[in-house]
Short mmCIF file of C-alpha atoms in Angstrom, two decimals:
data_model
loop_
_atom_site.label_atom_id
_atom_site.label_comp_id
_atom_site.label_asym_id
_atom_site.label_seq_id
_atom_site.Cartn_x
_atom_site.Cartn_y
_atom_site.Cartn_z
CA UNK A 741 -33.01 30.78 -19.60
CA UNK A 742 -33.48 29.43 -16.29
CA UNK A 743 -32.98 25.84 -14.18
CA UNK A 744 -35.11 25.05 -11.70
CA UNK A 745 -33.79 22.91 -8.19
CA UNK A 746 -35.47 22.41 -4.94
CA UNK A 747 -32.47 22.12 -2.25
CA UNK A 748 -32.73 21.60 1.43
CA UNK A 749 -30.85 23.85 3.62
CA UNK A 750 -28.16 22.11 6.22
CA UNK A 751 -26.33 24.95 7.95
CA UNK A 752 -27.91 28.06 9.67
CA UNK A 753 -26.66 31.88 10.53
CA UNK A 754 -24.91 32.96 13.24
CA UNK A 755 -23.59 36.51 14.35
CA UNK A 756 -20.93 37.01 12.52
CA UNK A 757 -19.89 33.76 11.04
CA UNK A 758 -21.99 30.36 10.14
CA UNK A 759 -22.35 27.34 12.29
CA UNK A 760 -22.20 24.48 9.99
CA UNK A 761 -24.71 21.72 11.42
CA UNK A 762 -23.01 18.49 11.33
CA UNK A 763 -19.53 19.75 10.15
CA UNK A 764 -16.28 18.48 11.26
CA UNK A 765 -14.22 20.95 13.64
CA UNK A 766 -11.25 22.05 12.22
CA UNK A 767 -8.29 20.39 14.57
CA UNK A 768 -5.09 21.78 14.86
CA UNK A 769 -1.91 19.72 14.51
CA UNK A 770 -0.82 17.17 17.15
CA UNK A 771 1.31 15.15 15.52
CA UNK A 772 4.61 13.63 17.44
CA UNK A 773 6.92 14.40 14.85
CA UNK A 774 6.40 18.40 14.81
CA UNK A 775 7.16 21.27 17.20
CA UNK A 776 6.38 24.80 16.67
CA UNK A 777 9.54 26.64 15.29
CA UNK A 778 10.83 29.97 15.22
CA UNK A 779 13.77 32.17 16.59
CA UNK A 780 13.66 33.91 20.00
CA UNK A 781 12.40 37.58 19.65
CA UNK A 782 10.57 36.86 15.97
CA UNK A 783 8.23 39.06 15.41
CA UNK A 784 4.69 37.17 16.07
CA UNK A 785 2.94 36.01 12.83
CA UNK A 786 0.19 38.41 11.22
CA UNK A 787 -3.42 37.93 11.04
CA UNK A 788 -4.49 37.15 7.86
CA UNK A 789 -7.76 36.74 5.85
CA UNK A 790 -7.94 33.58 4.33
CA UNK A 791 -7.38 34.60 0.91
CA UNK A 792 -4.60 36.70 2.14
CA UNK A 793 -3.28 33.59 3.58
CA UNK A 794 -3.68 31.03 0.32
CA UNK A 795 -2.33 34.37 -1.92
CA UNK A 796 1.32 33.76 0.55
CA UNK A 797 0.86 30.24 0.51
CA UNK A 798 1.02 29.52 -3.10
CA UNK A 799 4.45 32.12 -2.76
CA UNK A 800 6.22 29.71 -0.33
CA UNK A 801 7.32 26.99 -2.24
CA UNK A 802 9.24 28.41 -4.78
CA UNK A 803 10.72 30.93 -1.65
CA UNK A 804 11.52 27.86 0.51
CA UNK A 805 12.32 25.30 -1.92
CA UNK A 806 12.85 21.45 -0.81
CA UNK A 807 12.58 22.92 2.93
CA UNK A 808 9.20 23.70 2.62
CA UNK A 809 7.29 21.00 4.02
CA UNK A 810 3.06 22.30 2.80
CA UNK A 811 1.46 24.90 4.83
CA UNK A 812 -2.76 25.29 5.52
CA UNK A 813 -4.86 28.40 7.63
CA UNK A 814 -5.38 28.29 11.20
CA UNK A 815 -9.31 29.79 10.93
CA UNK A 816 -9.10 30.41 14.59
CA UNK A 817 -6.02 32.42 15.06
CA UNK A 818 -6.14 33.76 11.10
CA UNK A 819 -2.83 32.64 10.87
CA UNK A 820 -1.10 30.84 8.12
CA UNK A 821 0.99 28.35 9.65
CA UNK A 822 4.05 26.98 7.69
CA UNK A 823 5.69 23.56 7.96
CA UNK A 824 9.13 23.14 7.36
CA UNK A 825 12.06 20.20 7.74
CA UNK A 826 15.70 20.07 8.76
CA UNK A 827 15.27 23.14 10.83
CA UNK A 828 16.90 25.53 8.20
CA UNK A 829 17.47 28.94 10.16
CA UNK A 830 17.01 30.60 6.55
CA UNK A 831 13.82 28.91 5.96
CA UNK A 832 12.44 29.67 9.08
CA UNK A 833 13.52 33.23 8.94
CA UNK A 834 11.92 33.49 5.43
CA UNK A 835 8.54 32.59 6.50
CA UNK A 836 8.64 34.75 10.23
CA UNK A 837 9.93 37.61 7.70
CA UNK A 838 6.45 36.92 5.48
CA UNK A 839 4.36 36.99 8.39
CA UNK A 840 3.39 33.15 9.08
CA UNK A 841 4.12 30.63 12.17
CA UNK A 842 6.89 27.84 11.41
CA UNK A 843 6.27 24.80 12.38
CA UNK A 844 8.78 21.98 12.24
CA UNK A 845 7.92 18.88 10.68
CA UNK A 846 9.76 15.36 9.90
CA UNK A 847 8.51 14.70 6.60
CA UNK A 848 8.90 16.63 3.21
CA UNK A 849 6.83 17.05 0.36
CA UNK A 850 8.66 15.03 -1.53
CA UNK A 851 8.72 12.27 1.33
CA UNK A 852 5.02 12.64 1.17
CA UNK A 853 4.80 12.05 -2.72
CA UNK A 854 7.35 9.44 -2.61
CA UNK A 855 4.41 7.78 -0.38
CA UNK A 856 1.50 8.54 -2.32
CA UNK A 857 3.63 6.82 -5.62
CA UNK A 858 3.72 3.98 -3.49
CA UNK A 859 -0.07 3.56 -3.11
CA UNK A 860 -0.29 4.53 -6.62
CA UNK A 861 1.84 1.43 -7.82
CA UNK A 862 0.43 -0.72 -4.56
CA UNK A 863 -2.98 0.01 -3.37
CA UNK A 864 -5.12 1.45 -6.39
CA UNK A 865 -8.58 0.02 -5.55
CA UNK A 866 -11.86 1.15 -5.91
CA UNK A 867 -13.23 2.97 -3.02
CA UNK A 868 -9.95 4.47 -1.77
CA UNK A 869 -8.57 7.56 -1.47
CA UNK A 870 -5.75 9.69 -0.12
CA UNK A 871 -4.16 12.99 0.12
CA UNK A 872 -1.58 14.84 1.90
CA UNK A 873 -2.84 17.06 5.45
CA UNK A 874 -0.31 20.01 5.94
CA UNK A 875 -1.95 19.47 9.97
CA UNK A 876 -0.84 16.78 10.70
CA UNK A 877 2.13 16.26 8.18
CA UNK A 878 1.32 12.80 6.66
CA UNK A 879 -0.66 11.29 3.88
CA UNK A 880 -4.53 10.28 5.21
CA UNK A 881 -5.47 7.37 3.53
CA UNK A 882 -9.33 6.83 3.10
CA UNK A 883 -11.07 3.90 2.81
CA UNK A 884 -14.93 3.40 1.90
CA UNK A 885 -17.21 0.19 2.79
CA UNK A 886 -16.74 -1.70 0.04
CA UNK A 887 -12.75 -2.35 0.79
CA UNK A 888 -13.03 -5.58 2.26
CA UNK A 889 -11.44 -8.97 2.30
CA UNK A 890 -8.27 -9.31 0.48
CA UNK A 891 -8.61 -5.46 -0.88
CA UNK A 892 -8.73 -4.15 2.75
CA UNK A 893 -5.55 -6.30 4.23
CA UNK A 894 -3.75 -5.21 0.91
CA UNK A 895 -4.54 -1.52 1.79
CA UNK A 896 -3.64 -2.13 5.18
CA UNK A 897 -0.03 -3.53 4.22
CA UNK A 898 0.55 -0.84 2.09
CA UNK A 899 -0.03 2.22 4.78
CA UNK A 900 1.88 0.19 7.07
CA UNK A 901 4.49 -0.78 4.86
CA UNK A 902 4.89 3.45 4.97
CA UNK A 903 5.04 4.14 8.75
CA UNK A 904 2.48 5.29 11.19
CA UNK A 905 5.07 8.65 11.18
CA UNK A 906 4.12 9.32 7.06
CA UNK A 907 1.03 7.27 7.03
CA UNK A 908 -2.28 7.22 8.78
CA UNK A 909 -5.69 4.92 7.26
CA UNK A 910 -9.18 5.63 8.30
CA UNK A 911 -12.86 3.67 7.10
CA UNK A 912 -15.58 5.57 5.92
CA UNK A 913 -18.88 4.58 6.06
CA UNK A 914 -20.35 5.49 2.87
CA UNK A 915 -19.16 4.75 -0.78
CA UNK A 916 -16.95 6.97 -3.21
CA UNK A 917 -18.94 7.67 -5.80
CA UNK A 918 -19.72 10.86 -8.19
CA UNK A 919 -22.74 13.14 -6.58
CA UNK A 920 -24.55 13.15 -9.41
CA UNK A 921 -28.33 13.87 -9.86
CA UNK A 922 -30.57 16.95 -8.21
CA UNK A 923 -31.46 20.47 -8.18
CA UNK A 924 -30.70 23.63 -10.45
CA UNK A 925 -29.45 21.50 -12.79
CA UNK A 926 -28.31 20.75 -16.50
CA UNK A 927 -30.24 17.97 -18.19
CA UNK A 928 -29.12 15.93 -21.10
CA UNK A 929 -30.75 12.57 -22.96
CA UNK A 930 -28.69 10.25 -24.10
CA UNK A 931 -29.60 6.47 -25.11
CA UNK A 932 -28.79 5.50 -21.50
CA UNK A 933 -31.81 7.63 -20.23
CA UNK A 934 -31.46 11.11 -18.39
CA UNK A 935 -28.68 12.82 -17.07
CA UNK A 936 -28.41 15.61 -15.14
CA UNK A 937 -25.73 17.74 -13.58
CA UNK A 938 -24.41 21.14 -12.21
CA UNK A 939 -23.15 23.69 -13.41
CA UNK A 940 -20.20 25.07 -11.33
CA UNK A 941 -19.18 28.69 -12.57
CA UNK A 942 -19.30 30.64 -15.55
CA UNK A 943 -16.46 31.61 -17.96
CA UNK A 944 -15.10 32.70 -21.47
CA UNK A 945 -13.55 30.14 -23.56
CA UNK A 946 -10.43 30.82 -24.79
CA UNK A 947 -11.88 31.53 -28.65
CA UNK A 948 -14.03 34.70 -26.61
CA UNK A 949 -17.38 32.99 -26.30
CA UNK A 950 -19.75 32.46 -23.37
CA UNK A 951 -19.45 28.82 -21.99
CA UNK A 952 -19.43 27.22 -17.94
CA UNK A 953 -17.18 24.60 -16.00
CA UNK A 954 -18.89 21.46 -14.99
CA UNK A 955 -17.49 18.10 -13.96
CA UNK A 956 -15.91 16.16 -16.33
CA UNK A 957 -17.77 13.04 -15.58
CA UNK A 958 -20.91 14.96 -17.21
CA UNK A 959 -19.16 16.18 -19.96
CA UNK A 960 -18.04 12.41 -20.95
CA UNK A 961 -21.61 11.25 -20.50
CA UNK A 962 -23.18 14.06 -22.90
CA UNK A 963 -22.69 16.12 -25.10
CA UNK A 964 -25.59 18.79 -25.27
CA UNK A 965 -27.00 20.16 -22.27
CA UNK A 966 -30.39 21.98 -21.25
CA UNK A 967 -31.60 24.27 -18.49
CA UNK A 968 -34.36 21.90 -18.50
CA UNK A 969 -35.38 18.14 -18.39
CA UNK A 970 -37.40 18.52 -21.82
CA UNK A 971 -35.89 21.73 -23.00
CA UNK A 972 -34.00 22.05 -26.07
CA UNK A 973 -29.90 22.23 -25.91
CA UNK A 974 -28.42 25.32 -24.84
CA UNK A 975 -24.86 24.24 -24.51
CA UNK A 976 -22.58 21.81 -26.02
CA UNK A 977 -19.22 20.14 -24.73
CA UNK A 978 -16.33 21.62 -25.94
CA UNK A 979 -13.63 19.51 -23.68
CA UNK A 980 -14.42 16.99 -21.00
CA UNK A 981 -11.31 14.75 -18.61
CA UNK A 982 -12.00 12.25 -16.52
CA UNK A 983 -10.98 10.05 -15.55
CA UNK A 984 -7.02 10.53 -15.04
CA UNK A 985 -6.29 14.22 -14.27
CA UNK A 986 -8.55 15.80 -13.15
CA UNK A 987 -12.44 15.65 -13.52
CA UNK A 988 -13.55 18.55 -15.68
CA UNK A 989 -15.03 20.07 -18.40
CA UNK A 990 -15.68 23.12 -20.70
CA UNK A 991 -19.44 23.47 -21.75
CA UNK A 992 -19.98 26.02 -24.86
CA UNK A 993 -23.46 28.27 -24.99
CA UNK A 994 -24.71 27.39 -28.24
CA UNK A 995 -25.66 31.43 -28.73
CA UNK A 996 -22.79 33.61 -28.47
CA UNK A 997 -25.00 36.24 -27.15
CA UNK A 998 -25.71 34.52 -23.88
CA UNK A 999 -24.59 36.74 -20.78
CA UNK A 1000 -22.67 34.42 -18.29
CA UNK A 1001 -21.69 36.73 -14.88
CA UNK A 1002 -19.20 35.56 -12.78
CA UNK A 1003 -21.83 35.19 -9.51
CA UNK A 1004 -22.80 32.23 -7.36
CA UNK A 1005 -26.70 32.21 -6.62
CA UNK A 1006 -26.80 31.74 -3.03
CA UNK A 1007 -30.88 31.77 -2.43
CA UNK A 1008 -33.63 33.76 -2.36
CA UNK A 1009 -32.54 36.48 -5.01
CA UNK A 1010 -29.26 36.73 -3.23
CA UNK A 1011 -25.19 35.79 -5.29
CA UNK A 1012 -22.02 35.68 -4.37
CA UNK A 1013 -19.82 37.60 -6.97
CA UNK A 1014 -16.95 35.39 -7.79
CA UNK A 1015 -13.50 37.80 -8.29
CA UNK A 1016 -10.88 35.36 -8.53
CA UNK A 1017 -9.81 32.01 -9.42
CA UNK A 1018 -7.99 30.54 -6.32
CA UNK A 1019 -5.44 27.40 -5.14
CA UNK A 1020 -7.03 26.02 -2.07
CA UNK A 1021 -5.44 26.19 1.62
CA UNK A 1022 -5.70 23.23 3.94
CA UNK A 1023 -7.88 24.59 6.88
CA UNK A 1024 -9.55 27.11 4.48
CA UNK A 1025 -13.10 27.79 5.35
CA UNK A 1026 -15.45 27.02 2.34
CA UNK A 1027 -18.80 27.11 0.57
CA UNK A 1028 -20.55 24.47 -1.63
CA UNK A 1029 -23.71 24.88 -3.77
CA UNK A 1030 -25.01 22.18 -4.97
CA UNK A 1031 -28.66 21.11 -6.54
CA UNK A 1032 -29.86 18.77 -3.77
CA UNK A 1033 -28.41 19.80 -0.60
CA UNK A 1034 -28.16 23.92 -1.05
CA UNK A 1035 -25.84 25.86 0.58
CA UNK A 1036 -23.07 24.03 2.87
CA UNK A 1037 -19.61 25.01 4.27
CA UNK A 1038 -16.84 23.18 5.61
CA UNK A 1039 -12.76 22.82 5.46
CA UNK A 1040 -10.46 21.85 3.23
CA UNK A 1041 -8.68 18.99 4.67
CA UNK A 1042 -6.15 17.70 1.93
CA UNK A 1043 -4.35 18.82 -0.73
CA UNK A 1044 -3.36 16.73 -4.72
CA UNK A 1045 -5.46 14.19 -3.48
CA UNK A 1046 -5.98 10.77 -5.27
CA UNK A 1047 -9.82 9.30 -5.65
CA UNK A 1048 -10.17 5.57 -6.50
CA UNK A 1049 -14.15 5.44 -7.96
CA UNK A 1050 -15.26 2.32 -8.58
CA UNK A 1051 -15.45 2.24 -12.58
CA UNK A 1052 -19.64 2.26 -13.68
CA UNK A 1053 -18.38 0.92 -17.36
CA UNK A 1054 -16.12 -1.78 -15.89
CA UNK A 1055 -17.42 -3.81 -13.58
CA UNK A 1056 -13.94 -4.80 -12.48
CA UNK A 1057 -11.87 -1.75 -13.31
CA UNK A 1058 -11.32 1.65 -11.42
CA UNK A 1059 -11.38 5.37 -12.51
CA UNK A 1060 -8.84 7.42 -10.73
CA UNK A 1061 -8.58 10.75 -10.38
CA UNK A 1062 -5.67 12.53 -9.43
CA UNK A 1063 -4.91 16.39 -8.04
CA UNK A 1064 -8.45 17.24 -5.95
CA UNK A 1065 -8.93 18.74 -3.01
CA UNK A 1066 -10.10 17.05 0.10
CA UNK A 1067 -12.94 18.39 1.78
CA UNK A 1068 -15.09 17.92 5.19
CA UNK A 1069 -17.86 19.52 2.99
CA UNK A 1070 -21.05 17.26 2.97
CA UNK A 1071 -22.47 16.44 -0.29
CA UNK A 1072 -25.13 14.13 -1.79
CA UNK A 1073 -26.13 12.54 -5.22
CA UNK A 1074 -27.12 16.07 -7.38
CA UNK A 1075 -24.10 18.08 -6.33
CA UNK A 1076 -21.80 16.92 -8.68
CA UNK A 1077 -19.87 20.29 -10.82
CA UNK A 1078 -21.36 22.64 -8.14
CA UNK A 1079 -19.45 25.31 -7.34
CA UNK A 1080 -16.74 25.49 -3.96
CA UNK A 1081 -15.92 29.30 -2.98
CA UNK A 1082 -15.00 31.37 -0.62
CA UNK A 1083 -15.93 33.97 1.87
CA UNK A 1084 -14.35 36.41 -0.09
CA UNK A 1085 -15.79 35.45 -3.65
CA UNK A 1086 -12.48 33.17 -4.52
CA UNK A 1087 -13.58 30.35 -7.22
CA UNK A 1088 -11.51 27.21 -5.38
CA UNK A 1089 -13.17 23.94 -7.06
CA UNK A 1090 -15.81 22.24 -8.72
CA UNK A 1091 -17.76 18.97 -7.09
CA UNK A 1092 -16.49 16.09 -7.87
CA UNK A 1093 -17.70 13.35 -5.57
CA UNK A 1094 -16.82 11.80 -2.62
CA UNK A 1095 -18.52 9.63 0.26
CA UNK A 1096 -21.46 10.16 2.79
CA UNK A 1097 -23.85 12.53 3.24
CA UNK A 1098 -25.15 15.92 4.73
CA UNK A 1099 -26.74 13.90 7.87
CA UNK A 1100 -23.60 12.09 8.68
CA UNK A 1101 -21.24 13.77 7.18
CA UNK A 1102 -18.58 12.72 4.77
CA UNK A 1103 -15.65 13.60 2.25
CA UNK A 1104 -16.04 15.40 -0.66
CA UNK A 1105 -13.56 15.83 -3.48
CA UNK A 1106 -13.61 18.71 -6.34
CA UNK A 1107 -11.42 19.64 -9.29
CA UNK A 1108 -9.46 23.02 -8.66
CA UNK A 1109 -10.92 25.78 -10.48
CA UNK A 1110 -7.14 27.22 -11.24
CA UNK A 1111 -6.09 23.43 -12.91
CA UNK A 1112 -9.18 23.68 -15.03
CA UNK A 1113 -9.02 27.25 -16.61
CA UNK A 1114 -5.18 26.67 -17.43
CA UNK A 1115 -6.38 23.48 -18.84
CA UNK A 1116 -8.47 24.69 -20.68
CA UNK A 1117 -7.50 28.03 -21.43
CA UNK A 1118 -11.00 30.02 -19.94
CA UNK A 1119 -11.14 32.68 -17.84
CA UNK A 1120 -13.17 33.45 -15.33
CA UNK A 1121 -17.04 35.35 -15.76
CA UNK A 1122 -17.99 37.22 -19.25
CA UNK A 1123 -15.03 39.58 -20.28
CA UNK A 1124 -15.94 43.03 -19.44
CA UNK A 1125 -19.26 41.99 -17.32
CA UNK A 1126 -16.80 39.87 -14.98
CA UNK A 1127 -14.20 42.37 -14.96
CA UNK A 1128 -11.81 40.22 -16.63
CA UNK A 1129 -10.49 36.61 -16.54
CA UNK A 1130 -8.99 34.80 -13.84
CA UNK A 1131 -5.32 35.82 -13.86
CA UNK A 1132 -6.25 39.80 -13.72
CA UNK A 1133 -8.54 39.47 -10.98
CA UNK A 1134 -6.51 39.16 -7.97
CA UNK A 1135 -6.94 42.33 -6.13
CA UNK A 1136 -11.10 41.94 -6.19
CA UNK A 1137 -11.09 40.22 -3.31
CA UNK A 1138 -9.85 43.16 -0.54
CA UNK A 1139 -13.15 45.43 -2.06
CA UNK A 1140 -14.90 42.78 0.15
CA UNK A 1141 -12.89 43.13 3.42
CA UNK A 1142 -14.15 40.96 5.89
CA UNK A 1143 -17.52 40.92 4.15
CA UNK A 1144 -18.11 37.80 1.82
CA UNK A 1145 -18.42 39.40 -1.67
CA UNK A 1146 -18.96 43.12 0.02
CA UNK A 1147 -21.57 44.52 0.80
CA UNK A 1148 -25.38 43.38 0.07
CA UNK A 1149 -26.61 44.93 -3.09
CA UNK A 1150 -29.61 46.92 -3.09
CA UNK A 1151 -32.48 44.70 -2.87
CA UNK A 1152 -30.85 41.95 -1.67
CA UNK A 1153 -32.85 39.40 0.39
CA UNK A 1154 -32.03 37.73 3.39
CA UNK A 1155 -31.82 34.40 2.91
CA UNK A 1156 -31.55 33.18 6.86
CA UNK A 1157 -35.45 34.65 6.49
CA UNK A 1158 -36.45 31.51 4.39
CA UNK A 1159 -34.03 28.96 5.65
CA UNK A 1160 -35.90 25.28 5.47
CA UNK A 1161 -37.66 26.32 2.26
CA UNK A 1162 -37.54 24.89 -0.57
CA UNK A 1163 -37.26 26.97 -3.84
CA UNK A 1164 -37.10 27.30 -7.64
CA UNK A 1165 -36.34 28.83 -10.60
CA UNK A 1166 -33.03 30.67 -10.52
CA UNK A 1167 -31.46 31.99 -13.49
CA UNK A 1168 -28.55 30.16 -15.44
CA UNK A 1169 -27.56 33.40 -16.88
CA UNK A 1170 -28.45 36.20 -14.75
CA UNK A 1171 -28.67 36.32 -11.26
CA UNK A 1172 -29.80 39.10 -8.49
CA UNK A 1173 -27.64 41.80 -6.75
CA UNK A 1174 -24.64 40.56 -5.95
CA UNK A 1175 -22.92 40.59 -2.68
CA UNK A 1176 -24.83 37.98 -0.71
CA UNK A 1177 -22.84 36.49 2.36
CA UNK A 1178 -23.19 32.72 2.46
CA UNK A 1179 -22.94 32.49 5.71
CA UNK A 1180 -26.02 34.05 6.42
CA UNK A 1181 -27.64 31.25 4.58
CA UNK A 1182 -25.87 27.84 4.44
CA UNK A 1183 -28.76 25.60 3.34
CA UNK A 1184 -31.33 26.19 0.84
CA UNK A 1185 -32.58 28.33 -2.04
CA UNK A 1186 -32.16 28.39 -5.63
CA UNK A 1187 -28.95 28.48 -6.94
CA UNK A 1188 -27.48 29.08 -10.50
CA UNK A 1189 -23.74 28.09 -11.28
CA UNK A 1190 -24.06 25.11 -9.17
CA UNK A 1191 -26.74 22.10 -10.21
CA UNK A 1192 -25.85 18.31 -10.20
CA UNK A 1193 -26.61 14.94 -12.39
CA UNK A 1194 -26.91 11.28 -12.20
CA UNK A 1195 -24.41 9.45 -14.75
CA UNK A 1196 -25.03 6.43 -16.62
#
């Protein structure tokens, strides 16, 4: 069983990390409202991977209650920095004690989400988006070219209506959309014509059987899927949301006997082995794989983030998704259900869609991984093959150290060797030696566990 895909590579090694071409810089906080906090003679924060850092961050809240005010990874210094309001001494000695910076902040969470209800209730219109950035401790309101007129000045009203201290709105060029159509992909017919998607990572369904996470807005177009374009089904839909919350869904291999790994085919014979099911951290270095556009990496840049598509069965109406994650990743039409990782092998999302492209650059939205398992009720890889599901898998990370997914396996190729090429035929259900490093090869190659379709 194998899907062919021809992607183009965007991003190129360097020594000892990747340079993404094109990619926003990751900017650390400057807003008015914050100060960096801590008591005189704290021990300095520690340097932290960033899994390390999301595995603390998804600790804090329930440690810091209402005074935690969101937290994200500063890649530069490796430190998890930690917002938090009202200057609670307790608070702040909580988080020096667990090894992150404190940082001060005006608005809570629940400030935050009190403003995101608001453009909920006021300002749902196709082509807009928002989410909360941790950085600079306000809700970033997005919207795309096709919020003009009436729809724009209502937008407009609404983020100001919040407060330039809780609110900021930016244009984007391009138009939200779903990425949908390209490379090592899953093909369905339906009456409509062809569709074609990715699929983002392996898992077992809850009943014990072999089946993959893919966007949900495939899953509602089709319900038997293909390795390829004229093949016969290999996979059926087993559950599929979207829109509402999330955009997800659970795709069943017809044969019970099919081996699904828990891997990430990076290119030219090389995969990522995928340990762990993670929440993503704001500032979080990350990989994509999608069908047309290969490898690319980027940041995460928001958190339970709202996406306003304009609706393709209602002319007039609007599918919303709620609970993404925000990304500067680029992404084009045939990336949608690809997989989003991390250095270290973490599973963090699945491509959802967004705006622009991987010349200009853009936002890109997936569905956490962690939201769709419990959802659900998969786990992570093929039971023994995978080394278990997603909520026994925590420690596989560290075997990697600093190395993403440890070290080469034997054979391996280098895939910086080949970047510009275009490639095919990569596996759906069994992939080279694990152990590749993305970095070395953010661009091109066949991929499995990460194709894209076009939606009708």
């Amino acid at each position: 069983m194998s899907h062919k895909r021809i992607p183009k590579r965007k991003a190129a090694i360097a020594a000892g990390g990747v340079v993404a071409l094109g990619a926003a810089a990751i900017l650390l906080p400057n807003a008015n409202a914050s100060q960096d906090g801590g008591s005189p003679g704290a021990a300095a924060p520690k340097t932290l991977r960033a899994t390390d850092a999301s595995d603390l961050a998804s600790q804090l809240p329930g440690l810091l209650g209402d005074t935690f005010a969101g937290s994200y990874y500063d890649s530069g210094a490796k430190r998890l920095v930690v917002n938090v309001v009202n200057g609670d001494d307790n608070a702040v000695a909580r988080v020096q004690k667990a090894g992150a910076k404190v940082r001060e902040v005006a608005n809570s969470l629940a400030a935050l989400k009190t403003g995101a209800q608001t453009l909920k209730a006021d300002a749902t219109i196709p082509g807009t988006a928002w989410a909360v950035d941790p950085r600079t401790n306000k809700i970033i309101v997005t919207a795309d070219s096709t919020v003009t007129g009436s729809a724009w000045n209502r937008l407009e009203s609404t983020v100001e209506g919040l407060g330039t201290a809780k609110a900021t709105l930016k244009k984007s060029a391009g138009t939200f959309k779903t990425f949908v159509s390209g490379g090592d992909a899953i093909f369905s017919q339906t009456e409509a014509g062809g569709v074609r998607c990715s699929l983002g990572f392996n898992v077992t369904a809850g009943d014990g059987t072999p089946a993959f996470l893919t966007a949900g807005h495939c899953g509602v177009a089709a319900a038997q899927w293909s390795d390829s374009q004229t093949g016969q089904p290999l996979a059926t839909v087993d559950q599929a949301t979207f829109p509402g919350a999330g955009d997800f869904s659970l795709v069943k291999y017809d044969d019970a006997a099919t081996e699904a790994p828990s891997e990430v085919n990076v290119g030219n014979g090389q995969t990522v082995q995928i340990t762990q099911a993670e929440e993503a951290t704001v500032g979080t270095q990350v990989f994509r794989m999608g069908s047309t556009t290969g490898l690319n990496d980027g940041t995460v840049t928001g958190l339970d983030a709202t996406v306003n598509f304009q609706s393709e069965t209602d002319p007039s109406g609007v599918d919303t998704v709620t609970g993404l994650i925000q990304t500067d990743v680029c992404a084009e039409p045939g990336d949608s259900g690809g997989s989003l990782f991390t250095r270290e092998g973490g599973a963090i999302g699945l491509t959802s869609g967004g705006s622009g492209d991987c010349t200009q650059g853009g936002e890109t939205f997936f569905q956490p991984v962690t939201t769709a398992l419990a959802a659900t009720g998969a786990t992570l890889g093929a039971g023994d093959q995978a080394g278990g599901g997603a909520g026994d898998q925590a420690g596989g990370a560290e075997q990697g150290g600093d190395e993403i997914g440890g070290d080469p396996g034997a054979g391996a190729v280098d895939p910086s060797a080949s970047a510009g090429d275009d490639q095919s035929g990569a596996a759906m259900d069994a992939g080279a030696d694990p152990g590749a490093d993305p970095s070395a090869d953010t661009g091109t190659g066949t991929g499995h566990h990460s194709s894209s379709g076009r939606r009708h």
